[in-house]
Every structure is written in C-alpha cells, then in structure tokens.
Short mmCIF file of N, CA and C in Angstrom, two decimals:
data_model
loop_
_atom_site.label_atom_id
_atom_site.label_comp_id
_atom_site.label_asym_id
_atom_site.label_seq_id
_atom_site.Cartn_x
_atom_site.Cartn_y
_atom_site.Cartn_z
N MET L 1 -32.41 41.52 31.94
CA MET L 1 -31.22 40.81 31.48
C MET L 1 -30.41 41.67 30.50
N THR L 2 -31.11 42.34 29.61
CA THR L 2 -30.43 43.18 28.62
C THR L 2 -29.67 44.32 29.31
N PHE L 3 -30.28 44.88 30.35
CA PHE L 3 -29.61 45.97 31.06
C PHE L 3 -28.36 45.48 31.78
N VAL L 4 -28.42 44.28 32.30
CA VAL L 4 -27.24 43.72 32.98
C VAL L 4 -26.11 43.51 31.99
N VAL L 5 -26.43 42.98 30.82
CA VAL L 5 -25.41 42.77 29.79
C VAL L 5 -24.84 44.10 29.32
N ALA L 6 -25.69 45.10 29.15
CA ALA L 6 -25.22 46.43 28.74
C ALA L 6 -24.34 47.04 29.82
N TRP L 7 -24.70 46.87 31.08
CA TRP L 7 -23.91 47.41 32.19
C TRP L 7 -22.54 46.73 32.25
N ILE L 8 -22.51 45.41 32.07
CA ILE L 8 -21.24 44.68 32.06
C ILE L 8 -20.37 45.14 30.89
N ALA L 9 -20.97 45.32 29.73
CA ALA L 9 -20.21 45.77 28.56
C ALA L 9 -19.65 47.17 28.78
N GLN L 10 -20.43 48.03 29.40
CA GLN L 10 -19.94 49.39 29.67
C GLN L 10 -18.79 49.36 30.67
N ASN L 11 -18.92 48.56 31.71
CA ASN L 11 -17.83 48.45 32.68
C ASN L 11 -16.61 47.80 32.07
N TRP L 12 -16.80 46.86 31.14
CA TRP L 12 -15.68 46.19 30.51
C TRP L 12 -14.84 47.18 29.73
N THR L 13 -15.48 48.01 28.93
CA THR L 13 -14.72 48.93 28.07
C THR L 13 -14.09 50.06 28.86
N SER L 14 -14.76 50.52 29.92
CA SER L 14 -14.25 51.70 30.61
C SER L 14 -13.38 51.38 31.82
N PHE L 15 -13.56 50.20 32.40
CA PHE L 15 -12.89 49.94 33.68
C PHE L 15 -12.13 48.62 33.70
N LEU L 16 -12.78 47.55 33.34
CA LEU L 16 -12.17 46.23 33.51
C LEU L 16 -11.09 45.92 32.47
N GLU L 17 -11.30 46.31 31.24
CA GLU L 17 -10.33 46.01 30.20
C GLU L 17 -8.96 46.63 30.47
N PRO L 18 -8.87 47.91 30.83
CA PRO L 18 -7.54 48.47 31.13
C PRO L 18 -6.87 47.80 32.32
N ILE L 19 -7.65 47.42 33.33
CA ILE L 19 -7.07 46.74 34.49
C ILE L 19 -6.51 45.38 34.08
N LEU L 20 -7.27 44.63 33.29
CA LEU L 20 -6.79 43.32 32.86
C LEU L 20 -5.59 43.45 31.92
N GLN L 21 -5.57 44.48 31.10
CA GLN L 21 -4.41 44.70 30.23
C GLN L 21 -3.18 45.03 31.06
N ALA L 22 -3.36 45.83 32.10
CA ALA L 22 -2.23 46.15 32.97
C ALA L 22 -1.72 44.90 33.68
N CYS L 23 -2.64 44.06 34.13
CA CYS L 23 -2.23 42.79 34.77
C CYS L 23 -1.47 41.91 33.79
N LEU L 24 -1.93 41.86 32.56
CA LEU L 24 -1.26 41.05 31.54
C LEU L 24 0.14 41.58 31.26
N ILE L 25 0.30 42.90 31.20
CA ILE L 25 1.62 43.49 30.98
C ILE L 25 2.55 43.18 32.15
N ILE L 26 2.03 43.32 33.37
CA ILE L 26 2.85 43.04 34.55
C ILE L 26 3.28 41.58 34.57
N LEU L 27 2.35 40.68 34.29
CA LEU L 27 2.71 39.25 34.27
C LEU L 27 3.72 38.94 33.16
N THR L 28 3.61 39.62 32.03
CA THR L 28 4.56 39.41 30.94
C THR L 28 5.95 39.88 31.35
N VAL L 29 6.04 41.02 32.02
CA VAL L 29 7.33 41.52 32.48
C VAL L 29 7.94 40.57 33.52
N ILE L 30 7.11 40.07 34.43
CA ILE L 30 7.61 39.12 35.44
C ILE L 30 8.09 37.84 34.78
N ALA L 31 7.34 37.34 33.80
CA ALA L 31 7.75 36.12 33.09
C ALA L 31 9.06 36.34 32.33
N ALA L 32 9.21 37.49 31.71
CA ALA L 32 10.46 37.79 30.99
C ALA L 32 11.64 37.85 31.96
N PHE L 33 11.42 38.43 33.14
CA PHE L 33 12.48 38.48 34.15
C PHE L 33 12.90 37.07 34.56
N PHE L 34 11.92 36.20 34.83
CA PHE L 34 12.26 34.84 35.24
C PHE L 34 12.93 34.06 34.12
N MET L 35 12.53 34.30 32.87
CA MET L 35 13.20 33.62 31.76
C MET L 35 14.66 34.07 31.65
N ALA L 36 14.90 35.37 31.81
CA ALA L 36 16.28 35.87 31.74
C ALA L 36 17.10 35.34 32.91
N TRP L 37 16.52 35.33 34.10
CA TRP L 37 17.23 34.82 35.28
C TRP L 37 17.55 33.34 35.12
N ASN L 38 16.61 32.57 34.57
CA ASN L 38 16.85 31.15 34.32
C ASN L 38 17.98 30.96 33.32
N ARG L 39 18.04 31.82 32.32
CA ARG L 39 19.12 31.74 31.32
C ARG L 39 20.47 32.02 31.97
N ILE L 40 20.52 33.02 32.85
CA ILE L 40 21.76 33.35 33.55
C ILE L 40 22.21 32.17 34.42
N LEU L 41 21.28 31.61 35.18
CA LEU L 41 21.62 30.48 36.04
C LEU L 41 22.06 29.26 35.22
N ASP L 42 21.42 29.05 34.07
CA ASP L 42 21.79 27.94 33.22
C ASP L 42 23.21 28.12 32.67
N ASN L 43 23.54 29.35 32.26
CA ASN L 43 24.90 29.61 31.77
C ASN L 43 25.94 29.41 32.87
N GLN L 44 25.63 29.85 34.10
CA GLN L 44 26.56 29.64 35.21
C GLN L 44 26.76 28.15 35.48
N LEU L 45 25.67 27.39 35.43
CA LEU L 45 25.77 25.95 35.68
C LEU L 45 26.60 25.26 34.59
N LYS L 46 26.38 25.66 33.35
CA LYS L 46 27.15 25.06 32.25
C LYS L 46 28.64 25.39 32.38
N ARG L 47 28.96 26.65 32.74
CA ARG L 47 30.37 27.02 32.93
C ARG L 47 31.01 26.22 34.05
N LYS L 48 30.27 26.03 35.14
CA LYS L 48 30.79 25.25 36.26
C LYS L 48 31.01 23.80 35.85
N GLU L 49 30.08 23.23 35.08
CA GLU L 49 30.25 21.85 34.62
C GLU L 49 31.46 21.72 33.71
N ILE L 50 31.67 22.72 32.84
CA ILE L 50 32.83 22.69 31.94
C ILE L 50 34.12 22.79 32.74
N ARG L 51 34.16 23.69 33.74
CA ARG L 51 35.35 23.81 34.58
C ARG L 51 35.62 22.52 35.33
N ASP L 52 34.56 21.92 35.90
CA ASP L 52 34.74 20.68 36.65
C ASP L 52 35.18 19.53 35.75
N SER L 53 34.66 19.47 34.55
CA SER L 53 35.07 18.39 33.65
C SER L 53 36.51 18.61 33.18
N GLY L 54 36.95 19.85 33.04
CA GLY L 54 38.32 20.15 32.67
C GLY L 54 39.29 19.76 33.77
N LYS L 55 38.89 19.99 35.02
CA LYS L 55 39.75 19.60 36.14
C LYS L 55 39.83 18.09 36.26
N ALA L 56 38.74 17.40 35.99
CA ALA L 56 38.74 15.93 36.08
C ALA L 56 39.60 15.32 34.99
N CYS L 57 39.63 15.92 33.82
CA CYS L 57 40.44 15.39 32.74
C CYS L 57 41.91 15.62 32.98
N SER L 58 42.28 16.72 33.61
CA SER L 58 43.69 17.03 33.81
C SER L 58 44.27 16.25 35.01
N ASP L 59 43.42 15.76 35.90
CA ASP L 59 43.91 14.99 37.06
C ASP L 59 44.37 13.61 36.68
#
C-alpha cells in the first residue's frame, strides 16, 4: 500500500499536476471567452431594446 501511495505521489508531481493545471488554464480561457461573448450579446440586445423603445415612443 505504501508503494502505491508513493507511486501515485511521484506521478502526481511529475506528470498529472502539470496536465491538470493546463486543463484548468484552458477551461479558464474558454470561460473568459464565453463571459466576454455574453457581455457583447447583452450590450447588443440592450441597444436594440433602446432603439425599439425610442421608435415606439416617437410613433
């Protein structure tokens, strides 16, 4: 059992940890992209609503 735990710890520090850190960085970049895209779409929707409400008031 001790050897298995030592083997897992060795693989964690040399192999698994960098892979998981890379996955975390990639997921963070993807999440940031979607947050920015959502912000852009929200601004477009708000501008469209403002334009539509301006046209309704002037009619």
